[in-house]
Coordinates of C-alpha atoms in Angstrom, one line a residue:
M1 CA 32.5 -82.7 216.1
E2 CA 34.8 -85.2 217.1
R3 CA 34.1 -86.9 220.5
Y4 CA 36.9 -87.7 223.1
G5 CA 34.9 -90.2 225.3
D6 CA 34.3 -89.6 229.0
D7 CA 37.5 -87.3 229.1
V8 CA 36.6 -83.7 227.7
L9 CA 40.5 -82.7 227.8
A10 CA 41.9 -85.5 225.8
G11 CA 43.5 -84.9 222.8
D12 CA 44.0 -81.5 221.4
W13 CA 41.0 -79.9 222.4
R14 CA 42.0 -76.1 221.7
R15 CA 42.1 -76.9 218.2
A16 CA 38.6 -78.3 218.0
G17 CA 36.8 -76.7 215.0
R18 CA 40.0 -75.3 213.5
V19 CA 41.2 -75.4 210.0
A20 CA 44.6 -76.0 209.4
P21 CA 46.3 -73.7 206.9
R22 CA 47.0 -75.3 203.7
T23 CA 50.5 -75.7 202.5
V24 CA 51.5 -73.6 199.2
P25 CA 54.5 -74.0 197.3
A26 CA 56.5 -70.8 197.0
T27 CA 56.2 -70.4 193.2
V28 CA 57.5 -67.5 191.4
G29 CA 55.3 -64.8 190.9
L30 CA 53.0 -65.9 193.9
V31 CA 51.8 -62.6 195.7
V32 CA 52.0 -63.5 199.5
E33 CA 51.3 -61.1 202.7
L34 CA 53.1 -61.3 205.9
P35 CA 50.2 -60.0 208.3
D36 CA 52.5 -59.0 211.2
S37 CA 54.6 -56.5 209.3
G38 CA 52.2 -55.7 206.6
F39 CA 54.7 -56.5 203.8
V40 CA 53.2 -57.6 200.7
G41 CA 55.2 -59.1 197.8
A42 CA 56.0 -61.6 194.9
V43 CA 58.0 -64.5 195.2
V44 CA 61.1 -63.9 193.3
G45 CA 63.1 -67.1 194.3
V46 CA 63.7 -69.5 197.0
E47 CA 67.2 -70.3 198.6
V48 CA 68.7 -72.3 201.5
G49 CA 65.1 -72.4 203.4
N50 CA 64.1 -68.6 202.7
V51 CA 61.5 -67.2 200.4
H52 CA 62.7 -64.0 198.6
L53 CA 59.8 -61.2 198.2
E54 CA 59.4 -58.3 195.8
D55 CA 57.2 -55.6 196.8
R56 CA 55.9 -52.9 194.3
Q57 CA 58.9 -50.6 195.0
G58 CA 61.3 -53.2 193.8
R59 CA 62.9 -54.1 197.2
V60 CA 63.3 -57.7 197.7
R61 CA 63.1 -59.1 201.2
A62 CA 63.7 -62.5 202.6
F63 CA 61.8 -64.7 204.9
P64 CA 61.9 -68.0 206.4
L65 CA 59.6 -70.5 204.8
G66 CA 57.1 -72.1 206.7
P67 CA 53.9 -70.7 208.4
G68 CA 53.0 -66.9 209.0
F69 CA 51.9 -66.1 205.6
L70 CA 48.7 -65.0 203.9
V71 CA 47.7 -66.0 200.3
E72 CA 44.1 -64.1 199.5
G73 CA 43.8 -63.1 202.7
A74 CA 43.9 -67.0 203.9
P75 CA 46.8 -68.2 206.1
V76 CA 49.3 -70.6 204.4
V77 CA 52.6 -72.7 205.0
L78 CA 54.9 -71.9 202.3
S79 CA 57.0 -74.7 201.2
G80 CA 60.1 -74.8 199.2
A81 CA 59.6 -74.9 195.3
A82 CA 62.7 -75.6 192.9
P83 CA 65.3 -73.1 193.7
V84 CA 65.4 -70.2 191.5
A85 CA 68.3 -68.2 190.5
A86 CA 68.3 -64.3 190.6
P87 CA 67.8 -63.2 187.0
A88 CA 70.9 -63.0 185.1
G89 CA 73.1 -59.5 185.8
R90 CA 71.2 -59.1 189.3
A91 CA 73.5 -59.4 192.1
R92 CA 72.1 -60.0 195.8
S93 CA 73.3 -58.1 198.4
A94 CA 74.4 -59.6 202.0
S95 CA 70.7 -59.2 203.1
G96 CA 69.1 -61.1 199.8
S97 CA 68.2 -58.0 198.4
F98 CA 68.9 -57.0 194.9
H99 CA 72.1 -55.0 194.7
V100 CA 71.9 -51.4 193.2
A101 CA 75.0 -50.8 191.2
E102 CA 76.7 -47.5 191.3
Q103 CA 74.2 -46.2 193.4
R104 CA 75.3 -43.4 195.8
A105 CA 74.2 -43.2 199.2
R106 CA 70.7 -41.5 199.4
T107 CA 70.7 -38.3 201.5
A108 CA 69.8 -39.5 205.0
R109 CA 66.3 -39.6 206.0
A110 CA 64.9 -37.9 209.2
S111 CA 63.8 -41.3 210.3
R112 CA 66.0 -43.6 212.2
I113 CA 66.6 -47.0 213.4
W114 CA 68.2 -47.5 216.9
V115 CA 69.9 -50.5 218.1
E116 CA 71.2 -51.1 221.5
G117 CA 74.8 -51.5 221.3
R118 CA 77.8 -51.1 218.9
H119 CA 77.8 -54.7 218.2
D120 CA 74.1 -54.6 217.1
A121 CA 74.9 -51.8 214.7
E122 CA 78.0 -53.6 213.5
L123 CA 76.1 -56.5 212.8
V124 CA 73.1 -54.6 211.1
E125 CA 75.5 -52.7 208.7
K126 CA 77.3 -55.8 207.7
V127 CA 74.4 -57.3 206.5
W128 CA 72.0 -54.7 205.5
G129 CA 74.4 -51.9 204.9
H130 CA 73.8 -51.8 201.0
D131 CA 70.2 -51.6 201.9
L132 CA 70.1 -48.7 204.2
R133 CA 72.6 -46.7 202.1
V134 CA 70.0 -47.1 199.2
E135 CA 67.2 -46.0 201.4
G136 CA 68.9 -43.2 203.3
V137 CA 68.5 -44.9 207.0
V138 CA 70.9 -44.1 209.8
V139 CA 71.5 -46.7 212.3
E140 CA 72.3 -45.2 215.8
Y141 CA 73.1 -47.2 218.8
L142 CA 71.5 -46.3 222.4
E143 CA 74.2 -48.0 224.7
G144 CA 71.4 -49.7 226.3
V145 CA 67.4 -49.2 226.4
D146 CA 67.3 -48.0 229.9
H147 CA 66.8 -44.5 228.7
L148 CA 64.6 -44.9 225.8
A149 CA 62.1 -42.7 227.1
E150 CA 64.4 -39.7 227.4
K151 CA 66.1 -40.3 224.0
L152 CA 62.8 -40.4 222.4
A153 CA 61.8 -37.2 224.1
A154 CA 64.8 -35.4 222.8
F155 CA 64.5 -36.7 219.2
G156 CA 60.7 -35.8 218.9
P157 CA 59.5 -38.5 216.5
T158 CA 56.8 -37.5 214.1
A159 CA 55.0 -39.3 211.3
T160 CA 57.6 -37.9 208.8
A161 CA 60.6 -38.7 211.3
R162 CA 59.9 -42.0 212.6
V163 CA 62.1 -44.1 214.9
G164 CA 62.3 -48.1 214.7
V165 CA 64.1 -49.6 217.8
L166 CA 65.8 -53.2 217.8
V167 CA 65.9 -54.4 221.6
D168 CA 67.8 -57.3 223.0
H169 CA 65.4 -60.0 224.8
L170 CA 62.3 -58.3 224.3
V171 CA 60.1 -61.0 225.9
T172 CA 57.0 -60.8 227.5
G173 CA 57.3 -60.1 230.9
S174 CA 61.2 -58.5 230.6
K175 CA 62.2 -55.3 232.0
E176 CA 63.0 -54.6 228.4
A177 CA 59.2 -54.9 227.4
R178 CA 58.2 -52.8 230.4
I179 CA 60.6 -50.1 229.5
A180 CA 59.4 -50.3 225.5
A181 CA 56.0 -49.9 226.9
E182 CA 56.4 -47.1 229.0
A183 CA 58.5 -45.2 226.4
T184 CA 56.0 -45.5 223.6
A185 CA 53.0 -44.6 225.3
R186 CA 54.4 -41.0 225.5
V187 CA 55.0 -40.6 221.7
P188 CA 52.5 -39.6 218.8
R189 CA 51.1 -43.0 217.1
G190 CA 52.5 -44.4 214.4
S191 CA 56.0 -42.4 214.9
V192 CA 57.9 -45.2 216.7
L193 CA 57.9 -49.3 216.4
V194 CA 59.8 -51.3 218.8
V195 CA 60.6 -54.6 218.0
G196 CA 62.9 -57.1 219.3
H197 CA 64.5 -60.5 219.3
P198 CA 64.5 -63.5 222.0
F199 CA 68.4 -63.3 222.7
I200 CA 70.3 -62.0 225.7
D201 CA 72.8 -60.9 223.3
I202 CA 73.1 -60.1 219.8
W203 CA 75.8 -62.5 219.6
Q204 CA 73.3 -65.3 219.8
A205 CA 71.5 -64.1 216.4
V206 CA 74.7 -65.5 214.7
K207 CA 74.1 -69.2 214.0
P208 CA 76.4 -71.3 216.0
S209 CA 77.4 -73.7 213.1
R210 CA 79.3 -70.5 211.6
L211 CA 81.7 -70.6 214.7
G212 CA 82.1 -74.5 214.7
I213 CA 80.0 -74.6 217.8
E214 CA 76.7 -76.8 218.3
R215 CA 75.1 -74.3 220.4
W216 CA 75.5 -71.0 222.4
P217 CA 76.5 -72.0 226.1
E218 CA 73.9 -71.2 228.8
V219 CA 75.5 -68.4 231.3
P220 CA 73.9 -68.0 234.6
R221 CA 72.4 -64.9 235.3
H222 CA 74.8 -63.5 237.8
L223 CA 77.4 -63.4 235.1
E224 CA 78.1 -60.7 232.3
W225 CA 76.6 -63.0 229.3
K226 CA 79.7 -62.3 226.8
K227 CA 82.1 -62.9 229.3
G228 CA 80.5 -66.0 230.4
A229 CA 80.0 -67.3 227.2
L230 CA 83.6 -66.9 226.3
A231 CA 84.6 -68.4 229.6
A232 CA 82.4 -71.4 228.6
L233 CA 84.0 -71.7 225.3
G234 CA 87.5 -71.6 226.3
M235 CA 88.3 -68.3 225.1
P236 CA 90.0 -65.4 226.6
H237 CA 87.6 -63.4 228.7
D238 CA 89.3 -61.1 231.3
D239 CA 88.7 -57.7 229.9
Q240 CA 87.0 -55.9 227.1
T241 CA 89.9 -56.4 224.7
D242 CA 89.3 -60.1 224.9
V243 CA 85.5 -59.3 224.2
A244 CA 86.3 -56.9 221.5
T245 CA 88.5 -59.5 219.8
A246 CA 86.1 -62.4 220.2
W247 CA 83.5 -60.2 218.4
Q248 CA 85.6 -59.2 215.6
R249 CA 86.2 -63.0 215.0
I250 CA 82.4 -63.7 215.4
L251 CA 81.5 -60.7 212.8
S252 CA 83.8 -62.0 210.1
R253 CA 82.2 -65.2 210.2
V254 CA 78.9 -63.7 209.0
R255 CA 78.8 -63.3 205.1
T256 CA 75.0 -62.9 204.4
F257 CA 71.6 -63.3 206.2
H258 CA 71.8 -67.1 206.0
D259 CA 74.2 -66.9 208.9
L260 CA 71.6 -65.4 211.3
E261 CA 68.7 -66.7 213.0
P262 CA 65.3 -66.3 211.5
A263 CA 64.5 -64.5 214.8
L264 CA 66.8 -61.5 213.9
L265 CA 65.8 -61.1 210.3
G266 CA 62.1 -60.5 210.6
P267 CA 62.4 -57.8 213.1
V268 CA 65.2 -55.9 211.1
E269 CA 63.2 -56.1 207.6
Q270 CA 60.1 -54.8 209.8
L271 CA 62.1 -51.9 211.1
I272 CA 63.6 -51.1 207.5
D273 CA 59.8 -51.3 206.1
F274 CA 58.5 -49.1 209.0
V275 CA 61.1 -46.1 208.6
T276 CA 61.2 -46.2 204.6
E277 CA 57.4 -46.6 204.0
P278 CA 55.7 -43.4 202.5
T279 CA 53.8 -41.2 204.7
G280 CA 50.4 -39.7 204.1

């Protein structure tokens, strides 16, 4: 074991004895697993810092390259291989999945995905709308997470009628985390999945570069975030009309999943998998 002299806390003592995960190129055909979501797929391409994985059902999901993957049960860091174009004749949807041509929307499943607000729903629809229609998944908005427990009680989730919930600012110790824990404690196991992203508002999930700014502004806690952000950016912010106008401008700059932060991509993909995976 490596010695650090007299100071036992010198160096990175927490990592003593640990083996760093090896770096593996994301070559086409490599089968990898995401332990957090359980998604398993083969690499079908690499594009702009993301790896595209296809599962057994032919669904293709995009995930950021880097750590967090397993290959044959061992943790690895996926690195970019040479970019691989999608197979000829197979167009991509905005989410990165293969576009299913001339596909009628499937009859809606009993399962649902809930998001906190209208803007969340519109963003999810713009990027994942094709996937959701193919899978027959309806996205509904909660108008806030405060009444999640009551909404779940009214819905009555089961193993075949699941609810996936996307929550803003779901971080350890937050009010949102407490509400989610209390609400899921009252439902059958495996019927509800609550995931979240670290952003105070869904607007922040859009990469600032798409709006021509370096970063989203810091907004004092006592201010409403959207209006505070618009004020800091020198944009009209007096009423909800100004907020709605700004949001439409922001939404118009989103073309594909590449325009969104990775911290949103994973949770949304996880919810889609949760409400569409076979039961029994």
